[in-house]
Amino acid sequence: MIIFGSPTRYVQGAGALSSIGAEIGRIGPSAVFVLDPLIQDNYGEAIAASCREAGIDARQLRFSGECTPQEVDRLLQLAGDAPIIASAGGGKCIDAGKALANRTGAQMVTIPTIASTDAPTSHNYVMYDENHRMLGVEKMRRNPALVLVDTAVIARAPRKLFVSGIGDAIGKVYEVDACANAGGINVFGGKSSLAAVTLGRACHGILLEHAEGALAAIDRGVPDETFEKVVEATVLMSGLVFESGGLSIAHSMTRGLTAVKVYADTLHGFQVAYANIVQIRLEGRPEKEILALAEFYEKVGLPRSLAELAAPADSATVDKIAELTMTAPHIRHFPRQIAAVDVREAMLWVEEIFAPA
């Protein structure tokens, strides 16, 4: 069977945050907000005013900064039996809200204030320990009831985070195609849907055409039509692609990259962008196609190699990354069987082809 999942409602545009009260009112009469401290300081009163205007009983909780079991327990004591949990902030703040909603059975609302990944639309969330080490990926019972993206807020976020979102999204076309061609399974445990495969190609095309224009908009701090297209591609389209289409080698490589501190400290989208190049080398795509993608990377500021991601890797580090890549479940979503030695060879080719002049 194919399985396609998605948020119930997606709202995007400059000033969308002013409608948060009315949007939540479509779901229920009250909500608890889990807010990143910076977001609460800058937008907390605007959120409260919107909820008051809409007649929504809303309380705000301040996120501590890390999505740990202890933090979720703390939020649970404060949230009580709220029917809606709404999280506004970066990935960890949104994940804390997801974990809280999963514990209570509440409806989930995500309000991303950066566009660095495609996680806001998904039912996945990541838990960490108090030393910032990942404990695992968990799943809510259902996707968010609402994803609200205020592009005026996104446009004021750091440029590097926006580039990371492009890196996370640009290669979804390769992963979903590989998963579908291999008869793999998506995040819901079903076959890749044709809708997700088609969205992957559309997302890729939008980014190739409009990413540079969107970066110009973020440099100005003001969203425009091009910026809106790219945000929709990196947040909505990419999120639907990975959940309902499936993942492959590029995301499998994060298993190895995050085990080496120098690369673990880089943004997820930068890791995936580099890993895309390794994947399409393993696919045997023409060198001309690989170089064309690398040229796009240069224009927008994405890494083409480990050296550009953070630092050159010695032979032992390449071996470690390749071997840990093979432990990821997505590694099976590839049209042919590969081994760690194949990943190693592709990684070494990438380092050689994109070595500094």
C-alpha positions as a LaTeX table, in Angstrom:
\begin{tabular}{lrrr}
\hline
Residue & $x$ (\AA) & $y$ (\AA) & $z$ (\AA) \\
\hline
Met1 & 0.00 & 0.00 & 0.00 \\
Ile2 & 1.04 & 3.60 & $-0.47$ \\
Ile3 & 0.58 & 5.87 & 2.54 \\
Phe4 & 0.49 & 9.66 & 2.21 \\
Gly5 & 0.38 & 11.80 & 5.33 \\
Ser6 & 0.31 & 15.56 & 5.82 \\
Pro7 & $-0.64$ & 18.33 & 8.24 \\
Thr8 & $-4.35$ & 19.14 & 8.23 \\
Arg9 & $-3.83$ & 22.80 & 7.37 \\
Tyr10 & $-0.86$ & 24.87 & 6.17 \\
Val11 & $-0.86$ & 28.68 & 6.31 \\
Gln12 & 2.02 & 30.79 & 4.96 \\
Gly13 & 2.59 & 34.48 & 4.34 \\
Ala14 & 3.99 & 37.73 & 5.67 \\
Gly15 & 2.10 & 38.62 & 8.86 \\
Ala16 & 0.53 & 35.18 & 9.24 \\
Leu17 & 1.33 & 35.19 & 12.95 \\
Ser18 & $-1.33$ & 37.86 & 13.49 \\
Ser19 & $-3.96$ & 35.27 & 12.54 \\
Ile20 & $-2.76$ & 32.58 & 14.96 \\
Gly21 & $-5.75$ & 33.07 & 17.28 \\
Ala22 & $-8.31$ & 32.65 & 14.50 \\
Glu23 & $-6.43$ & 29.65 & 13.10 \\
Ile24 & $-6.29$ & 27.92 & 16.47 \\
Gly25 & $-9.98$ & 28.70 & 16.91 \\
Arg26 & $-10.66$ & 26.37 & 13.98 \\
Ile27 & $-9.28$ & 23.52 & 16.11 \\
Gly28 & $-10.38$ & 24.26 & 19.66 \\
Pro29 & $-11.13$ & 26.88 & 22.32 \\
Ser30 & $-7.84$ & 26.87 & 24.23 \\
Ala31 & $-4.13$ & 26.22 & 23.75 \\
Val32 & $-0.79$ & 26.13 & 25.52 \\
Phe33 & 2.10 & 27.74 & 23.65 \\
Val34 & 5.65 & 26.46 & 24.04 \\
Leu35 & 7.80 & 29.41 & 22.96 \\
Asp36 & 11.48 & 29.82 & 22.26 \\
Pro37 & 12.67 & 32.60 & 24.64 \\
Leu38 & 13.67 & 34.90 & 21.77 \\
Ile39 & 10.28 & 34.40 & 20.11 \\
Gln40 & 8.41 & 34.98 & 23.36 \\
Asp41 & 10.33 & 38.20 & 23.97 \\
Asn42 & 9.71 & 39.51 & 20.45 \\
Tyr43 & 6.31 & 38.06 & 19.52 \\
Gly44 & 4.74 & 36.80 & 22.76 \\
Glu45 & 2.45 & 39.80 & 23.17 \\
Ala46 & 1.37 & 39.70 & 19.51 \\
Ile47 & 0.47 & 36.01 & 19.91 \\
Ala48 & $-1.44$ & 36.75 & 23.12 \\
Ala49 & $-3.31$ & 39.65 & 21.48 \\
Ser50 & $-4.32$ & 37.53 & 18.50 \\
Cys51 & $-5.65$ & 34.84 & 20.82 \\
Arg52 & $-7.57$ & 37.34 & 22.95 \\
Glu53 & $-9.17$ & 38.83 & 19.86 \\
Ala54 & $-10.27$ & 35.38 & 18.72 \\
Gly55 & $-11.57$ & 34.42 & 22.18 \\
Ile56 & $-8.93$ & 31.73 & 22.66 \\
Asp57 & $-7.82$ & 30.86 & 26.19 \\
Ala58 & $-4.03$ & 30.78 & 25.70 \\
Arg59 & $-1.16$ & 30.26 & 28.10 \\
Gln60 & 2.54 & 30.62 & 27.26 \\
Leu61 & 5.38 & 28.40 & 28.51 \\
Arg62 & 9.03 & 29.29 & 28.00 \\
Phe63 & 11.18 & 26.58 & 26.39 \\
Ser64 & 14.41 & 25.78 & 28.24 \\
Gly65 & 16.52 & 25.23 & 25.10 \\
Glu66 & 16.88 & 21.44 & 24.84 \\
Cys67 & 14.31 & 18.77 & 23.96 \\
Thr68 & 15.03 & 16.27 & 26.72 \\
Pro69 & 12.72 & 13.87 & 28.59 \\
Gln70 & 13.21 & 16.07 & 31.66 \\
Glu71 & 12.11 & 19.19 & 29.77 \\
Val72 & 9.03 & 17.41 & 28.44 \\
Asp73 & 8.18 & 16.30 & 31.98 \\
Arg74 & 8.51 & 19.90 & 33.18 \\
Leu75 & 6.27 & 21.20 & 30.40 \\
Leu76 & 3.76 & 18.45 & 31.10 \\
Gln77 & 3.37 & 19.59 & 34.71 \\
Leu78 & 2.66 & 23.14 & 33.53 \\
Ala79 & 0.49 & 22.36 & 30.50 \\
Gly80 & $-2.06$ & 20.16 & 32.21 \\
Asp81 & $-4.73$ & 18.77 & 29.89 \\
Ala82 & $-4.56$ & 21.47 & 27.20 \\
Pro83 & $-6.36$ & 20.27 & 24.02 \\
Ile84 & $-3.88$ & 22.08 & 21.74 \\
Ile85 & $-0.12$ & 22.49 & 22.02 \\
Ala86 & 1.41 & 25.20 & 19.82 \\
Ser87 & 5.18 & 25.55 & 19.51 \\
Ala88 & 6.92 & 28.58 & 18.02 \\
Gly89 & 10.65 & 28.63 & 17.44 \\
Gly90 & 13.40 & 26.50 & 15.98 \\
Gly91 & 13.54 & 22.74 & 15.58 \\
Lys92 & 14.17 & 21.75 & 19.19 \\
Cys93 & 11.39 & 23.99 & 20.53 \\
Ile94 & 8.95 & 22.55 & 18.00 \\
Asp95 & 10.10 & 19.02 & 18.85 \\
Ala96 & 9.50 & 19.67 & 22.55 \\
Gly97 & 5.95 & 20.70 & 21.70 \\
Lys98 & 5.48 & 17.58 & 19.60 \\
Ala99 & 6.75 & 15.38 & 22.42 \\
Leu100 & 4.39 & 17.13 & 24.85 \\
Ala101 & 1.41 & 16.75 & 22.50 \\
Asn102 & 2.27 & 13.10 & 22.01 \\
Arg103 & 2.28 & 12.56 & 25.79 \\
Thr104 & $-1.09$ & 14.24 & 26.29 \\
Gly105 & $-2.88$ & 13.34 & 23.06 \\
Ala106 & $-3.35$ & 17.03 & 22.25 \\
Gln107 & $-3.61$ & 18.47 & 18.76 \\
Met108 & $-0.29$ & 19.94 & 17.57 \\
Val109 & 0.38 & 23.33 & 15.98 \\
Thr110 & 3.84 & 24.16 & 14.68 \\
Ile111 & 4.98 & 27.75 & 14.09 \\
Pro112 & 8.50 & 27.61 & 12.62 \\
Thr113 & 10.42 & 30.87 & 12.93 \\
Ile114 & 13.34 & 29.67 & 10.83 \\
Ala115 & 13.29 & 27.63 & 7.62 \\
Ser116 & 16.34 & 25.45 & 8.27 \\
Thr117 & 14.63 & 22.04 & 7.87 \\
Asp118 & 11.37 & 20.52 & 6.67 \\
Ala119 & 10.42 & 19.10 & 10.09 \\
Pro120 & 7.45 & 21.41 & 10.91 \\
Thr121 & 4.99 & 19.47 & 8.73 \\
Ser122 & 6.04 & 16.03 & 9.95 \\
His123 & 4.94 & 13.76 & 12.80 \\
Asn124 & 8.58 & 12.98 & 13.69 \\
Tyr125 & 10.50 & 14.57 & 16.54 \\
Val126 & 13.97 & 14.08 & 18.00 \\
Met127 & 14.78 & 13.61 & 21.67 \\
Tyr128 & 18.15 & 14.49 & 23.24 \\
Asp129 & 19.86 & 13.90 & 26.56 \\
Glu130 & 21.14 & 16.69 & 28.81 \\
Asn131 & 24.55 & 16.52 & 27.11 \\
His132 & 22.94 & 17.36 & 23.74 \\
Arg133 & 23.38 & 13.82 & 22.40 \\
Met134 & 20.53 & 12.45 & 20.32 \\
Leu135 & 18.51 & 9.73 & 22.05 \\
Gly136 & 16.33 & 8.82 & 19.08 \\
Val137 & 13.59 & 9.80 & 16.65 \\
Glu138 & 10.02 & 9.36 & 17.90 \\
Lys139 & 6.64 & 9.78 & 16.22 \\
Met140 & 3.40 & 11.50 & 17.12 \\
Arg141 & 0.14 & 9.66 & 16.49 \\
Arg142 & $-0.69$ & 12.09 & 13.67 \\
Asn143 & 0.75 & 15.01 & 11.76 \\
Pro144 & 0.24 & 18.57 & 13.06 \\
Ala145 & $-3.26$ & 19.97 & 12.82 \\
Leu146 & $-1.81$ & 23.30 & 11.70 \\
Val147 & 1.51 & 24.60 & 10.38 \\
Leu148 & 1.67 & 28.40 & 10.37 \\
Val149 & 4.64 & 30.08 & 8.68 \\
Asp150 & 5.05 & 33.84 & 8.96 \\
Thr151 & 7.50 & 34.68 & 6.19 \\
Ala152 & 8.14 & 38.15 & 7.62 \\
Val153 & 9.58 & 36.40 & 10.69 \\
Ile154 & 11.49 & 33.85 & 8.58 \\
Ala155 & 13.03 & 36.67 & 6.49 \\
Arg156 & 14.61 & 38.16 & 9.60 \\
Ala157 & 16.28 & 34.89 & 10.66 \\
Pro158 & 20.01 & 34.26 & 9.97 \\
Arg159 & 20.88 & 33.66 & 6.30 \\
Lys160 & 22.87 & 30.52 & 7.13 \\
Leu161 & 19.81 & 28.82 & 8.58 \\
Phe162 & 17.83 & 29.58 & 5.42 \\
Val163 & 20.63 & 28.11 & 3.29 \\
Ser164 & 20.52 & 24.99 & 5.48 \\
Gly165 & 16.83 & 24.59 & 4.63 \\
Ile166 & 17.70 & 24.70 & 0.94 \\
Gly167 & 20.36 & 22.05 & 1.54 \\
Asp168 & 17.90 & 19.78 & 3.33 \\
Ala169 & 15.36 & 20.11 & 0.50 \\
Ile170 & 17.36 & 20.24 & $-2.74$ \\
Gly171 & 18.27 & 16.54 & $-2.75$ \\
Lys172 & 14.91 & 15.09 & $-1.72$ \\
Val173 & 14.30 & 14.37 & $-5.43$ \\
Tyr174 & 17.24 & 11.93 & $-5.43$ \\
Glu175 & 16.21 & 10.23 & $-2.21$ \\
Val176 & 12.53 & 9.78 & $-3.07$ \\
Asp177 & 13.39 & 8.52 & $-6.57$ \\
Ala178 & 15.88 & 6.02 & $-5.12$ \\
Cys179 & 13.41 & 4.84 & $-2.48$ \\
Ala180 & 10.59 & 4.46 & $-4.99$ \\
Asn181 & 12.78 & 2.65 & $-7.52$ \\
Ala182 & 14.01 & 0.27 & $-4.81$ \\
Gly183 & 10.49 & $-0.51$ & $-3.59$ \\
Gly184 & 11.42 & 0.94 & $-0.20$ \\
Ile185 & 9.11 & 2.25 & 2.50 \\
Asn186 & 8.40 & 5.80 & 3.57 \\
Val187 & 8.24 & 7.22 & 7.10 \\
Phe188 & 4.66 & 5.93 & 7.49 \\
Gly189 & 5.70 & 2.37 & 6.60 \\
Gly190 & 4.03 & 2.43 & 3.19 \\
Lys191 & 5.30 & 2.51 & $-0.37$ \\
Ser192 & 6.39 & 5.80 & $-1.90$ \\
Ser193 & 3.42 & 7.69 & $-3.27$ \\
Leu194 & 3.46 & 9.08 & $-6.79$ \\
Ala195 & 2.34 & 12.42 & $-5.32$ \\
Ala196 & 5.50 & 12.57 & $-3.16$ \\
Val197 & 7.75 & 11.63 & $-6.08$ \\
Thr198 & 6.16 & 14.38 & $-8.19$ \\
Leu199 & 6.49 & 16.91 & $-5.37$ \\
Gly200 & 10.17 & 16.00 & $-5.02$ \\
Arg201 & 10.82 & 16.96 & $-8.63$ \\
Ala202 & 8.81 & 20.17 & $-8.33$ \\
Cys203 & 10.62 & 21.14 & $-5.12$ \\
His204 & 13.99 & 20.61 & $-6.79$ \\
Gly205 & 13.02 & 22.73 & $-9.77$ \\
Ile206 & 11.75 & 25.62 & $-7.64$ \\
Leu207 & 14.98 & 25.73 & $-5.65$ \\
Leu208 & 17.21 & 25.66 & $-8.73$ \\
Glu209 & 15.24 & 28.53 & $-10.25$ \\
His210 & 14.49 & 30.73 & $-7.24$ \\
Ala211 & 16.96 & 30.04 & $-4.41$ \\
Glu212 & 19.31 & 32.89 & $-5.31$ \\
Gly213 & 16.44 & 35.36 & $-5.50$ \\
Ala214 & 15.14 & 34.19 & $-2.14$ \\
Leu215 & 18.57 & 34.72 & $-0.59$ \\
Ala216 & 18.57 & 38.26 & $-1.93$ \\
Ala217 & 15.24 & 38.77 & $-0.15$ \\
Ile218 & 16.58 & 37.44 & 3.14 \\
Asp219 & 19.57 & 39.73 & 2.81 \\
Arg220 & 17.08 & 42.62 & 2.61 \\
Gly221 & 15.05 & 41.13 & 5.47 \\
Val222 & 11.82 & 41.51 & 3.50 \\
Pro223 & 9.93 & 38.59 & 1.88 \\
Asp224 & 8.85 & 38.77 & $-1.75$ \\
Glu225 & 7.15 & 36.39 & $-4.18$ \\
Thr226 & 10.37 & 34.48 & $-4.88$ \\
Phe227 & 11.03 & 34.11 & $-1.16$ \\
Glu228 & 7.51 & 32.75 & $-0.63$ \\
Lys229 & 8.06 & 30.09 & $-3.31$ \\
Val230 & 11.30 & 28.90 & $-1.76$ \\
Val231 & 9.86 & 28.78 & 1.78 \\
Glu232 & 6.94 & 26.71 & 0.50 \\
Ala233 & 9.41 & 24.36 & $-1.21$ \\
Thr234 & 11.72 & 23.96 & 1.80 \\
Val235 & 9.06 & 23.68 & 4.51 \\
Leu236 & 5.88 & 22.25 & 2.96 \\
Met237 & 6.89 & 20.42 & $-0.21$ \\
Ser238 & 10.12 & 18.95 & 1.14 \\
Gly239 & 8.34 & 17.80 & 4.31 \\
Leu240 & 5.65 & 15.99 & 2.35 \\
Val241 & 8.29 & 14.42 & 0.11 \\
Phe242 & 10.42 & 12.91 & 2.85 \\
Glu243 & 7.53 & 11.55 & 4.90 \\
Ser244 & 5.38 & 10.16 & 2.11 \\
Gly245 & 8.16 & 9.47 & $-0.40$ \\
Gly246 & 10.97 & 8.06 & 1.67 \\
Leu247 & 14.66 & 8.67 & 2.30 \\
Ser248 & 17.82 & 7.03 & 1.04 \\
Ile249 & 21.60 & 7.36 & 1.23 \\
Ala250 & 21.88 & 11.11 & 1.85 \\
His251 & 19.98 & 10.98 & 5.15 \\
Ser252 & 21.63 & 7.65 & 6.01 \\
Met253 & 24.98 & 9.45 & 5.93 \\
Thr254 & 23.93 & 11.71 & 8.79 \\
Arg255 & 24.25 & 8.62 & 10.98 \\
Gly256 & 27.99 & 8.66 & 10.27 \\
Leu257 & 28.50 & 12.42 & 10.04 \\
Thr258 & 26.93 & 13.09 & 13.45 \\
Ala259 & 29.31 & 10.57 & 15.03 \\
Val260 & 32.32 & 12.75 & 14.17 \\
Lys261 & 32.31 & 15.93 & 16.25 \\
Val262 & 33.71 & 18.29 & 13.64 \\
Tyr263 & 30.84 & 17.38 & 11.28 \\
Ala264 & 28.22 & 16.81 & 14.00 \\
Asp265 & 28.49 & 20.49 & 14.90 \\
Thr266 & 27.41 & 21.56 & 11.40 \\
Leu267 & 23.80 & 22.22 & 10.40 \\
His268 & 21.68 & 19.24 & 9.33 \\
Gly269 & 20.92 & 20.78 & 5.94 \\
Phe270 & 24.63 & 21.24 & 5.24 \\
Gln271 & 25.30 & 17.59 & 6.10 \\
Val272 & 22.52 & 16.41 & 3.80 \\
Ala273 & 23.62 & 18.70 & 0.98 \\
Tyr274 & 27.12 & 17.18 & 1.01 \\
Ala275 & 25.66 & 13.68 & 1.28 \\
Asn276 & 23.50 & 14.32 & $-1.81$ \\
Ile277 & 26.68 & 14.55 & $-3.89$ \\
Val278 & 27.89 & 11.23 & $-2.51$ \\
Gln279 & 24.52 & 9.63 & $-3.26$ \\
Ile280 & 24.31 & 10.72 & $-6.88$ \\
Arg281 & 27.92 & 9.57 & $-7.38$ \\
Leu282 & 26.84 & 6.15 & $-6.07$ \\
Glu283 & 23.90 & 6.25 & $-8.48$ \\
Gly284 & 26.37 & 6.52 & $-11.33$ \\
Arg285 & 24.97 & 9.79 & $-12.63$ \\
Pro286 & 27.06 & 11.58 & $-15.28$ \\
Glu287 & 29.85 & 13.75 & $-13.94$ \\
Lys288 & 28.31 & 16.68 & $-15.82$ \\
Glu289 & 25.12 & 16.38 & $-13.72$ \\
Ile290 & 27.10 & 16.19 & $-10.47$ \\
Leu291 & 29.11 & 19.27 & $-11.41$ \\
Ala292 & 25.92 & 21.17 & $-12.28$ \\
Leu293 & 24.52 & 20.50 & $-8.79$ \\
Ala294 & 27.86 & 21.51 & $-7.29$ \\
Glu295 & 27.75 & 24.77 & $-9.24$ \\
Phe296 & 24.36 & 25.53 & $-7.68$ \\
Tyr297 & 25.85 & 24.75 & $-4.26$ \\
Glu298 & 28.62 & 27.28 & $-4.85$ \\
Lys299 & 26.10 & 29.98 & $-5.73$ \\
Val300 & 23.99 & 29.54 & $-2.59$ \\
Gly301 & 26.74 & 28.61 & $-0.12$ \\
Leu302 & 26.30 & 24.86 & 0.38 \\
Pro303 & 29.24 & 22.48 & 0.95 \\
Arg304 & 30.33 & 20.13 & $-1.83$ \\
Ser305 & 32.79 & 18.06 & 0.20 \\
Leu306 & 33.80 & 17.19 & 3.76 \\
Ala307 & 36.53 & 19.80 & 3.52 \\
Glu308 & 33.91 & 22.45 & 2.72 \\
Leu309 & 31.47 & 21.08 & 5.30 \\
Ala310 & 33.95 & 21.53 & 8.13 \\
Ala311 & 37.38 & 19.95 & 7.60 \\
Pro312 & 39.21 & 17.35 & 5.48 \\
Ala313 & 38.87 & 13.77 & 6.71 \\
Asp314 & 41.62 & 11.19 & 7.11 \\
Ser315 & 41.19 & 7.60 & 5.93 \\
Ala316 & 40.01 & 6.33 & 9.34 \\
Thr317 & 37.32 & 9.02 & 9.58 \\
Val318 & 36.04 & 8.26 & 6.09 \\
Asp319 & 35.85 & 4.58 & 7.04 \\
Lys320 & 33.94 & 5.39 & 10.23 \\
Ile321 & 31.40 & 7.56 & 8.42 \\
Ala322 & 30.91 & 4.94 & 5.67 \\
Glu323 & 30.47 & 2.09 & 8.15 \\
Leu324 & 27.97 & 3.97 & 10.32 \\
Thr325 & 26.06 & 5.04 & 7.21 \\
Met326 & 25.37 & 1.36 & 6.58 \\
Thr327 & 23.59 & 1.06 & 9.95 \\
Ala328 & 20.80 & 3.48 & 8.99 \\
Pro329 & 17.45 & 1.92 & 7.94 \\
His330 & 17.19 & 4.20 & 4.89 \\
Ile331 & 20.32 & 2.62 & 3.37 \\
Arg332 & 18.15 & $-0.20$ & 2.00 \\
His333 & 16.17 & 2.30 & $-0.08$ \\
Phe334 & 18.51 & 2.15 & $-3.05$ \\
Pro335 & 18.05 & 0.38 & $-6.38$ \\
Arg336 & 21.19 & $-1.73$ & $-5.91$ \\
Gln337 & 22.86 & $-3.28$ & $-2.90$ \\
Ile338 & 25.85 & $-1.32$ & $-1.66$ \\
Ala339 & 28.48 & $-1.85$ & 1.04 \\
Ala340 & 30.58 & 0.47 & 3.18 \\
Val341 & 33.42 & 0.20 & 0.66 \\
Asp342 & 31.14 & 1.67 & $-2.02$ \\
Val343 & 30.25 & 4.63 & 0.20 \\
Arg344 & 33.94 & 5.09 & 1.01 \\
Glu345 & 34.93 & 5.13 & $-2.66$ \\
Ala346 & 32.22 & 7.67 & $-3.49$ \\
Met347 & 33.31 & 9.88 & $-0.57$ \\
Leu348 & 36.94 & 9.80 & $-1.67$ \\
Trp349 & 35.92 & 10.67 & $-5.25$ \\
Val350 & 33.97 & 13.66 & $-3.98$ \\
Glu351 & 36.95 & 14.89 & $-1.92$ \\
Glu352 & 39.26 & 14.56 & $-4.90$ \\
Ile353 & 36.95 & 16.21 & $-7.46$ \\
Phe354 & 36.22 & 19.17 & $-5.16$ \\
Ala355 & 39.68 & 19.53 & $-3.64$ \\
Pro356 & 40.82 & 23.13 & $-3.20$ \\
Ala357 & 42.73 & 24.40 & $-6.22$ \\
\hline
\end{tabular}
